[in-house]
mmCIF file of C-alpha atoms in Angstrom:
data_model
loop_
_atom_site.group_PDB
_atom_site.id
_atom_site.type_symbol
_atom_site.label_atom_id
_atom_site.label_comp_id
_atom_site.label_asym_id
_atom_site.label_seq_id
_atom_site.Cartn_x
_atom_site.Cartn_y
_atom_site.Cartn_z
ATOM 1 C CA UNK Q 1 -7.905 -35.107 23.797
ATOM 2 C CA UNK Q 2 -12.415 -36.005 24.124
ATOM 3 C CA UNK Q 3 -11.284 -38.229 26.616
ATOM 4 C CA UNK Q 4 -9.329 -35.325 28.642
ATOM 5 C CA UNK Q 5 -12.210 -32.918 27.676
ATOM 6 C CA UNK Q 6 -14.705 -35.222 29.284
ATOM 7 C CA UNK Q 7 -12.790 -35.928 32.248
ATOM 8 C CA UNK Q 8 -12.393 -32.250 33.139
ATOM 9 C CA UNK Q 9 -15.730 -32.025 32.352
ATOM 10 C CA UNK Q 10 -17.440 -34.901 35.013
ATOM 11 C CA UNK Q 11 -14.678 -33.474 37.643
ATOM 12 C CA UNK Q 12 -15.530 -30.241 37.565
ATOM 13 C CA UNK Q 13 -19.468 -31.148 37.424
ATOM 14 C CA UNK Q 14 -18.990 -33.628 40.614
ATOM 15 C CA UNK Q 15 -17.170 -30.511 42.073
ATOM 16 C CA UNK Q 16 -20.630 -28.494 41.670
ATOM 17 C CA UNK Q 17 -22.552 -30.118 44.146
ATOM 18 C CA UNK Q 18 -20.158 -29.822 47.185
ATOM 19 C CA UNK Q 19 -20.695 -25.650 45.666
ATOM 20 C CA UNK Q 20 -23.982 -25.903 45.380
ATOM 21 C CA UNK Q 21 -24.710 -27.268 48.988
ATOM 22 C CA UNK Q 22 -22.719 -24.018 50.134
ATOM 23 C CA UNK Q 23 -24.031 -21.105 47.594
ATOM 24 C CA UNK Q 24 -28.099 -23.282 47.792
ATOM 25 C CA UNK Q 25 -28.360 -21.916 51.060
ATOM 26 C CA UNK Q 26 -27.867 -18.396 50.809
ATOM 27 C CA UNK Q 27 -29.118 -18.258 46.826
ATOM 28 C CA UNK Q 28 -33.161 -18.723 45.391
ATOM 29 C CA UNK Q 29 -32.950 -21.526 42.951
ATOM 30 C CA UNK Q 30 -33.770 -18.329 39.864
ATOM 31 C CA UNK Q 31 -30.877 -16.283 42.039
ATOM 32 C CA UNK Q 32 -28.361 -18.875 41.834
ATOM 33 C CA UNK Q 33 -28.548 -20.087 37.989
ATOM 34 C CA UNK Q 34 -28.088 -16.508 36.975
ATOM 35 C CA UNK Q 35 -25.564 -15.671 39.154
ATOM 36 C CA UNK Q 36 -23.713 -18.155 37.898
ATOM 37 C CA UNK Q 37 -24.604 -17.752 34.394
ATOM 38 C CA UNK Q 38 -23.424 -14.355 34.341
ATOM 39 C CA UNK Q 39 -20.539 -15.080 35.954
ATOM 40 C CA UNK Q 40 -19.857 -17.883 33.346
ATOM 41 C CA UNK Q 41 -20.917 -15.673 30.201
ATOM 42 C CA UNK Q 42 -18.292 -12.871 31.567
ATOM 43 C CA UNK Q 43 -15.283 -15.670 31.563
ATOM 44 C CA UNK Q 44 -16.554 -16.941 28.158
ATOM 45 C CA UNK Q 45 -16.999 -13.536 26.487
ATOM 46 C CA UNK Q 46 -13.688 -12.428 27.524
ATOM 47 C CA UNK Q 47 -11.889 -15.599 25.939
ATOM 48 C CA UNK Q 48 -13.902 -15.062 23.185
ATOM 49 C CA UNK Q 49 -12.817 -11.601 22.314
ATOM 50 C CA UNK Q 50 -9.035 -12.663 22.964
ATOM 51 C CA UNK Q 51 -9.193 -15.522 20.727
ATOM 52 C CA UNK Q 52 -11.078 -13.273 18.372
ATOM 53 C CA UNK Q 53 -14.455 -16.031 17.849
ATOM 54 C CA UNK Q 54 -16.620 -13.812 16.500
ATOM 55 C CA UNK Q 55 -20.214 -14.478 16.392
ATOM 56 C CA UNK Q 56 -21.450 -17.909 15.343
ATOM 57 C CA UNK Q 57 -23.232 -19.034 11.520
ATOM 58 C CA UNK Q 58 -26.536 -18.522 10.854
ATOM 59 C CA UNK Q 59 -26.621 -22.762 10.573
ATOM 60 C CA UNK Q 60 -25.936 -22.815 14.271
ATOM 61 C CA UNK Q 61 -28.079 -20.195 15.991
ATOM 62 C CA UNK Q 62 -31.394 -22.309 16.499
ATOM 63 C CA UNK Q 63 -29.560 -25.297 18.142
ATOM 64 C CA UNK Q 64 -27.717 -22.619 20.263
ATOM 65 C CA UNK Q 65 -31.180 -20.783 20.867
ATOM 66 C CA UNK Q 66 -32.784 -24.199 21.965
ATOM 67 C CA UNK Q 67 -29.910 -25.419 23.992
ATOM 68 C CA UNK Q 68 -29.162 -22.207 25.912
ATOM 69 C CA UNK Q 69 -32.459 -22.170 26.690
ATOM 70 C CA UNK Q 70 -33.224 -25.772 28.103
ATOM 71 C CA UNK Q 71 -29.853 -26.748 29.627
ATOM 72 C CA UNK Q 72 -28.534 -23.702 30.903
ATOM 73 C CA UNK Q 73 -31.534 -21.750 31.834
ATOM 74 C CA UNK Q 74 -34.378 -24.008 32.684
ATOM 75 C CA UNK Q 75 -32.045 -26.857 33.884
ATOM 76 C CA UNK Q 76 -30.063 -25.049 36.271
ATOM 77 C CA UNK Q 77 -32.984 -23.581 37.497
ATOM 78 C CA UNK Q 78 -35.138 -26.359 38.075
ATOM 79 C CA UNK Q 79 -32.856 -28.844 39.356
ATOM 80 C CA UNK Q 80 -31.653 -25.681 42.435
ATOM 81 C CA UNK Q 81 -35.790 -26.083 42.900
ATOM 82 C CA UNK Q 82 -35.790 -29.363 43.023
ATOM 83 C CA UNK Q 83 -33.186 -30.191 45.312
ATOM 84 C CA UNK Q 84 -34.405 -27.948 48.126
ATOM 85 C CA UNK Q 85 -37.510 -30.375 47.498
ATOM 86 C CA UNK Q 86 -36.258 -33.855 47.455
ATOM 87 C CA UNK Q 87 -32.945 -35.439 49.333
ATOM 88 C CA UNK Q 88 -30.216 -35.225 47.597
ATOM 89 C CA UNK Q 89 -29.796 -39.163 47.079
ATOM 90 C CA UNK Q 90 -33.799 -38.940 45.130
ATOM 91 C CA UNK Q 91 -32.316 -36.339 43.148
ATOM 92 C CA UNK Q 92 -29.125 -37.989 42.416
ATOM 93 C CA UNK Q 93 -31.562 -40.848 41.276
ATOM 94 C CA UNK Q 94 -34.286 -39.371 38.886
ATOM 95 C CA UNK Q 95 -31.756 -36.951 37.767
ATOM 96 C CA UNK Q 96 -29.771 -39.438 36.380
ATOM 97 C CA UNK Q 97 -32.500 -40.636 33.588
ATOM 98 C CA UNK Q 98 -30.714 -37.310 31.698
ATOM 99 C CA UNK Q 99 -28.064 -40.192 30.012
ATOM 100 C CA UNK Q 100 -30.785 -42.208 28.940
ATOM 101 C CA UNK Q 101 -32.912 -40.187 27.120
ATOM 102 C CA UNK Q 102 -29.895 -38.550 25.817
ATOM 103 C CA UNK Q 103 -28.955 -41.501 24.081
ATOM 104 C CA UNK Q 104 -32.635 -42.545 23.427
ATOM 105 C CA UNK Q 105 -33.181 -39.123 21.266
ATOM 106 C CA UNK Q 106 -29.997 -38.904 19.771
ATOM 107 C CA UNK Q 107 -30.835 -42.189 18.076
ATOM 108 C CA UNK Q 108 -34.405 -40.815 17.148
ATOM 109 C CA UNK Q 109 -33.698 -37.548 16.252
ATOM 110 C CA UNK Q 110 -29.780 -37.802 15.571
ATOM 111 C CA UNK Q 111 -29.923 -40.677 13.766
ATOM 112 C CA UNK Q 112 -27.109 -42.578 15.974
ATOM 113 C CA UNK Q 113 -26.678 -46.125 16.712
ATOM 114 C CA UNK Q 114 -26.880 -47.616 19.809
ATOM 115 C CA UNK Q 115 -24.921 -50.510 20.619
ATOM 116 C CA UNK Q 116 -25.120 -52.779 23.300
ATOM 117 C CA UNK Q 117 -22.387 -52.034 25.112
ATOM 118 C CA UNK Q 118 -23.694 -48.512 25.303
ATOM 119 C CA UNK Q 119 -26.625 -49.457 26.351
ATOM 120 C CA UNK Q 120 -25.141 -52.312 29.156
ATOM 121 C CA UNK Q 121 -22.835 -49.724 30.473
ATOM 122 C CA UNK Q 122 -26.015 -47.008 30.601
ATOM 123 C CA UNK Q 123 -27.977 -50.313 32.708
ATOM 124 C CA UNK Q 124 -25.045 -50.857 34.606
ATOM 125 C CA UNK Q 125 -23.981 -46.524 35.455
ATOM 126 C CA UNK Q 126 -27.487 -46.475 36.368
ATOM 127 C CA UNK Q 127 -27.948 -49.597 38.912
ATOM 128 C CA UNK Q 128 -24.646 -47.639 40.448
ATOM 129 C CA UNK Q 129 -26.544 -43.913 40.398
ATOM 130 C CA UNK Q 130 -29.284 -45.685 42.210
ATOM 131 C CA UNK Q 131 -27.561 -47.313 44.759
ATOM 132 C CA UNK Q 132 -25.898 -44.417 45.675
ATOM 133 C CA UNK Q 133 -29.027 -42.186 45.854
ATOM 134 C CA UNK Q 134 -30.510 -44.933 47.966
ATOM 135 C CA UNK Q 135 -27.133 -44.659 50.467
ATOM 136 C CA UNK Q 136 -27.862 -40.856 50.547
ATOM 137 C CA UNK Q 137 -31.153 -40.911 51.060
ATOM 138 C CA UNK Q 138 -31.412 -41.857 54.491
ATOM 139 C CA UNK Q 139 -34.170 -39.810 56.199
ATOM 140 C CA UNK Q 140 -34.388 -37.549 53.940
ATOM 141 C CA UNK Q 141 -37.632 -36.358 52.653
ATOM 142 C CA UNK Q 142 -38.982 -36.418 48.737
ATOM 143 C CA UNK Q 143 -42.129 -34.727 47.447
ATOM 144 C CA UNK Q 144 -43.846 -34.717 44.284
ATOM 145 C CA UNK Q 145 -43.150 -31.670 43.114
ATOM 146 C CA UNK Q 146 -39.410 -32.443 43.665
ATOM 147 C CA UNK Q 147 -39.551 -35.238 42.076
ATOM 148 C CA UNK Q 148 -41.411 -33.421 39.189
ATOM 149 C CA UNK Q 149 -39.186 -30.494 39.131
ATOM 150 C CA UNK Q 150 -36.069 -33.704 38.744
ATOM 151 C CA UNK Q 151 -37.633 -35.473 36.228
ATOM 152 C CA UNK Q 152 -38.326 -32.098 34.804
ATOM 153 C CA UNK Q 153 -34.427 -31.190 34.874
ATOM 154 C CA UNK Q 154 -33.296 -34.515 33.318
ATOM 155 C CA UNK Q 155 -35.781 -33.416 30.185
ATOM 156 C CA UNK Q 156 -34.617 -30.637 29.637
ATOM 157 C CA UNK Q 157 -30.576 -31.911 30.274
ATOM 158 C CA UNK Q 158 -31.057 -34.145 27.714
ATOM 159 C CA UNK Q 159 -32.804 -32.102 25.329
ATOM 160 C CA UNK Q 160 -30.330 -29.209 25.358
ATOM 161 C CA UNK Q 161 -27.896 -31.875 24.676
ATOM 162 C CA UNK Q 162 -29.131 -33.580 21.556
ATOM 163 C CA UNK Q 163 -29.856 -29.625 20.308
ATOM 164 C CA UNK Q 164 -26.319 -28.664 20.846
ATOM 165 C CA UNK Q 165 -24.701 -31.848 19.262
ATOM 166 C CA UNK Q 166 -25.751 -30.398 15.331
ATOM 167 C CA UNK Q 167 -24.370 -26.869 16.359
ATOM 168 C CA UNK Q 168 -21.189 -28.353 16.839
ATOM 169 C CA UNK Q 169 -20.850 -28.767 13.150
ATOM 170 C CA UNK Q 170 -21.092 -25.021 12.257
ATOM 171 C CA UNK Q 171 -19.598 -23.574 15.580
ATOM 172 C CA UNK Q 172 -16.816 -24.155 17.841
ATOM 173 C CA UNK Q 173 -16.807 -25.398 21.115
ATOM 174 C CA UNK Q 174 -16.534 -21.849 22.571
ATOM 175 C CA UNK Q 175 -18.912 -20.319 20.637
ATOM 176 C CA UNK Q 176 -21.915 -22.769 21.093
ATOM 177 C CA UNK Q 177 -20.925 -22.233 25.268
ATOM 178 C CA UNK Q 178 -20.540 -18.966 25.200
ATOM 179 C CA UNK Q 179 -23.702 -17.980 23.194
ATOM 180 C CA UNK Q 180 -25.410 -20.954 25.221
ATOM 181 C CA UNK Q 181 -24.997 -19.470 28.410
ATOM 182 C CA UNK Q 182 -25.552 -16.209 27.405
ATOM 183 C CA UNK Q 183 -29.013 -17.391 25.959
ATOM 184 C CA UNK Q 184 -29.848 -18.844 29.171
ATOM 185 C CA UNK Q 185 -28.703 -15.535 31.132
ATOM 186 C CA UNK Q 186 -31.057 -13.698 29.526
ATOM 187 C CA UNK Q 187 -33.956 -16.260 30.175
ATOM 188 C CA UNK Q 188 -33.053 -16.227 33.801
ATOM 189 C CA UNK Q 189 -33.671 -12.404 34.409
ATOM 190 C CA UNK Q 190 -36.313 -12.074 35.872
ATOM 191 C CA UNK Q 191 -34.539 -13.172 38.933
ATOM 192 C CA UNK Q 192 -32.616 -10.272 39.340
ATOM 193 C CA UNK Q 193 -34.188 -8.448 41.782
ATOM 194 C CA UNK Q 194 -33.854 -11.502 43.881
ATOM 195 C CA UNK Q 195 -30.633 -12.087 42.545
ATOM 196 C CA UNK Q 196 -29.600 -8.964 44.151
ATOM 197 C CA UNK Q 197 -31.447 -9.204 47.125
ATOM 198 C CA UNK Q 198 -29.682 -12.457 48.285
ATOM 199 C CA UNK Q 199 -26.402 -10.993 47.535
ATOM 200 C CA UNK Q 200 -27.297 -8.705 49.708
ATOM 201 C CA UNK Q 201 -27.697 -11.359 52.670
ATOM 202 C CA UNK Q 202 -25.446 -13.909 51.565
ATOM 203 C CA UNK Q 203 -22.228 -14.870 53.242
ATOM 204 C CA UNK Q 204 -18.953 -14.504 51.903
ATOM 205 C CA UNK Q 205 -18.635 -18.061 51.416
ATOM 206 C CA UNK Q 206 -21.623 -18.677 49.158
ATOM 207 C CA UNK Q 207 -21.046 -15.736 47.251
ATOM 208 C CA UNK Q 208 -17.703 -17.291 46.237
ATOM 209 C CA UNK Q 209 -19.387 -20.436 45.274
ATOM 210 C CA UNK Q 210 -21.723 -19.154 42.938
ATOM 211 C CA UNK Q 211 -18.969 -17.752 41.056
ATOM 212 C CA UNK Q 212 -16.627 -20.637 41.054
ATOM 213 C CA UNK Q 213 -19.811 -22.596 39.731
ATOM 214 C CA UNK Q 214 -19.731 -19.829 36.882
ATOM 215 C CA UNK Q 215 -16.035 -20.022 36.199
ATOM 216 C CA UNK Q 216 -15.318 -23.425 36.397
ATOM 217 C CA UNK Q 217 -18.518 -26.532 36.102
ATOM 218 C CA UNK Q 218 -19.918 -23.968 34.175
ATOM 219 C CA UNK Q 219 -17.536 -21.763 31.856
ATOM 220 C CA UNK Q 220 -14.654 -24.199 31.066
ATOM 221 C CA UNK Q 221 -16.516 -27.691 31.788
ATOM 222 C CA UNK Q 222 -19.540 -26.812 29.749
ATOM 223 C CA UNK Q 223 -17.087 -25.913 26.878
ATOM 224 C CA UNK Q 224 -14.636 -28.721 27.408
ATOM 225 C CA UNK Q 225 -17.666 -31.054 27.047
ATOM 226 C CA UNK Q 226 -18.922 -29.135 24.116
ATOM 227 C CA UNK Q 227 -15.186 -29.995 22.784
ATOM 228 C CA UNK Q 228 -15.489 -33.858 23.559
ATOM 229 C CA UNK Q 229 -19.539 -33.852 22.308
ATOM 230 C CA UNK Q 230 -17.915 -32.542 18.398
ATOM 231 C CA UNK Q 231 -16.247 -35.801 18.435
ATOM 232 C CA UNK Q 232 -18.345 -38.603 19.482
ATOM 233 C CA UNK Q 233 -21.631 -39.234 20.002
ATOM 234 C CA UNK Q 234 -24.375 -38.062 22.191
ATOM 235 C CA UNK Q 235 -25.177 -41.145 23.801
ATOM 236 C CA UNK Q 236 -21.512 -42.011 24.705
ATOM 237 C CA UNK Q 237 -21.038 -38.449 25.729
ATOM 238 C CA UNK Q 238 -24.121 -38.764 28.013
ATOM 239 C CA UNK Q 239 -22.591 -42.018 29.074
ATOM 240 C CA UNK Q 240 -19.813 -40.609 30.656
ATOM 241 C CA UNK Q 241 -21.781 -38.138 33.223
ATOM 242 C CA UNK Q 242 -22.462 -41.358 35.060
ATOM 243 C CA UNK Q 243 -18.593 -40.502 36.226
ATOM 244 C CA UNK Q 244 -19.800 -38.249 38.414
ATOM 245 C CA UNK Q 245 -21.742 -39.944 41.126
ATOM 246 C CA UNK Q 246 -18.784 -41.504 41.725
ATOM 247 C CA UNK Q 247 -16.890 -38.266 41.776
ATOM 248 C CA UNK Q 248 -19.277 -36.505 44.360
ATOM 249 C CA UNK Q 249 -18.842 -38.993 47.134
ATOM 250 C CA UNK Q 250 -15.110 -39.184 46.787
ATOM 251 C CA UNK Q 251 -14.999 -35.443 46.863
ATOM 252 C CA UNK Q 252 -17.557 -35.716 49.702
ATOM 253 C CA UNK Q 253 -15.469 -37.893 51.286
ATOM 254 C CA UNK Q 254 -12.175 -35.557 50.940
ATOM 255 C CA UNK Q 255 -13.707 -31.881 51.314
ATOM 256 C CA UNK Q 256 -16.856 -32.480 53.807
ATOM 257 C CA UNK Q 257 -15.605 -35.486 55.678
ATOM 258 C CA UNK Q 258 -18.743 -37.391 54.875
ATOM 259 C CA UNK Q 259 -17.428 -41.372 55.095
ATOM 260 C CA UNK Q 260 -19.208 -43.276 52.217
ATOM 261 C CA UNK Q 261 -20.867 -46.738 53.488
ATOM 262 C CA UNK Q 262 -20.364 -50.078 51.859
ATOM 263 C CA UNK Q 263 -23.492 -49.259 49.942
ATOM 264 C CA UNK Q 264 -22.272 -46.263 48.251
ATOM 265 C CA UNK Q 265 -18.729 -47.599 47.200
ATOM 266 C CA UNK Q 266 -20.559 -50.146 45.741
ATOM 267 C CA UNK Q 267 -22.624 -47.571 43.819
ATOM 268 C CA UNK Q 268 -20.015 -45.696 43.325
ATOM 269 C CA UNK Q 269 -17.774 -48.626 41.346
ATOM 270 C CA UNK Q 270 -21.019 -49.671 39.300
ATOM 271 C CA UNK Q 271 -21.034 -46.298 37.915
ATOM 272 C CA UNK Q 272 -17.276 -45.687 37.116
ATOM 273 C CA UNK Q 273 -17.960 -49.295 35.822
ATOM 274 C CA UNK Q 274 -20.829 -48.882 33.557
ATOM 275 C CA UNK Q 275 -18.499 -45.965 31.493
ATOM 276 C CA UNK Q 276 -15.689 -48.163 31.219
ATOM 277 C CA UNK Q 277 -17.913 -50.610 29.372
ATOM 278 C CA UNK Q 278 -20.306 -48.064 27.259
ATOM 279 C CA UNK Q 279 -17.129 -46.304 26.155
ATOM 280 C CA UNK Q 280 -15.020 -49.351 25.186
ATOM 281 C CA UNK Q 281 -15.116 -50.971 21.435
ATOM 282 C CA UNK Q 282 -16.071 -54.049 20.167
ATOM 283 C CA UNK Q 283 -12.108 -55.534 19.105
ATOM 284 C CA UNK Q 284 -12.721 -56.076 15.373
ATOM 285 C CA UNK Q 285 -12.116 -60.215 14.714
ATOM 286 C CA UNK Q 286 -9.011 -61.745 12.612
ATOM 287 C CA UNK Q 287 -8.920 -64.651 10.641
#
């Protein structure tokens, strides 16, 4: 059942991006995280009150606090920024330090082990994010501050992460998402006004992105991977995002037509790859 949870977690996080590319062009980077942050705290509270979750312990608030905060406010924010500033293939690239300093604090401040086939597979995933973000970079352009604002995002990623991974102990899965994203609702508004302004202007189409990013990569696969992260660790749980390069150019490939070059299906398999090896177990030795 993790393993489930985290695969309907990296597909539904590949399926953001092809969202994102629609919804980024109507939506401010501010308008678009809390558009789909309230759309995602609506589905969550609902479930909540059905399955009757009640409020989380007092053990659990400050991880929930910290994590709300970083991942879903100032994350989602900064990495809309910071894709309207750098190609999508540089993003793709810096972004994906997140796994590595997820597992590099969880062994500081978690106290987890890291063994080297975690750590292969992460240097493996990674060679694969990089070649694709070099295959998708093509002429694209890359600035400092968008490479700032990426390197911001993949901070903040992997801090929320390692925050929410002790919360998990006191709260469910639902709870920790639902009071997460709520926490990082409220931190977005002061983009309401423009918020409402681009709904204003926006088509149809992007409208209906932003809330299937709320409903979907964010409602159910935040909580799903809050389900998997209560039973393993962060590392290995950061690990398995390195799916989802691989994901987004299949999904490319299916949805926008875009045909992947050798280069990229070579990224692509390094990635899918590097998670088969950081997630498999050392076979214990007989006598």
């Amino acid at each position: 059942m993790p393993l489930a949870a985290a695969g309907v977690t990296v597909v539904l996080w590949a399926s953001a991006f092809v969202s994102i590319r629609s919804a980024g062009s109507a939506y401010s980077p501010g308008a678009l995280a809390l558009g789909r942050l309230l759309a995602g705290a609506l589905v969550l509270g609902l479930v909540c009150a059905v399955r009757r979750e009640g409020l989380p312990p007092r053990a659990a608030w400050r991880g929930i606090a910290v994590s709300g905060v970083l991942w879903f406010g100032v994350y989602m924010v900064v990495l809309n920024w910071g894709e309207q500033e750098v190609d999508a293939g540089t993003a793709a690239m810096v972004v994906n330090i997140g796994p590595i300093l997820i597992a590099l604090l969880g062994g500081k401040l978690l106290g987890e082990s890291l063994p080297p086939r975690l750590l292969a597979g992460m240097a493996v995933s990674f060679a694969g994010a990089v070649a694709v973000g070099l295959s998708m970079s093509g002429e694209g352009h890359a600035s400092v501050l968008g490479v700032a604002l990426c390197v911001l995002a993949a901070m903040a990623y992997a801090s929320g992460v390692v925050a929410q991974k002790p919360v998990l102990a006191h709260a469910s899965a639902l709870q920790a998402t639902t009071f997460g994203c709520l926490i990082g609702a409220v931190a977005c508004l002061p983009f309401a006004g423009q918020l409402i302004g681009d709904a204003r202007d926006a088509p149809l189409s992007a409208t209906l992105n932003m809330l299937y990013l709320g409903v979907f990569p964010t409602a159910l696969a935040f909580t799903t991977w809050a389900y998997a992260l209560a039973r393993t660790t962060a590392g290995r749980m950061g690990a398995t995002t390195y799916a989802v390069p691989a994901l987004v150019v299949l999904m490319a490939w299916l949805v926008l037509d875009e045909v992947p070059g050798l280069l990229t299906l070579a990224g692509g398999a390094l990635c899918l790859a590097g998670v088969a090896v950081s997630r498999s177990r050392r076979r214990a030795s007989t006598s």
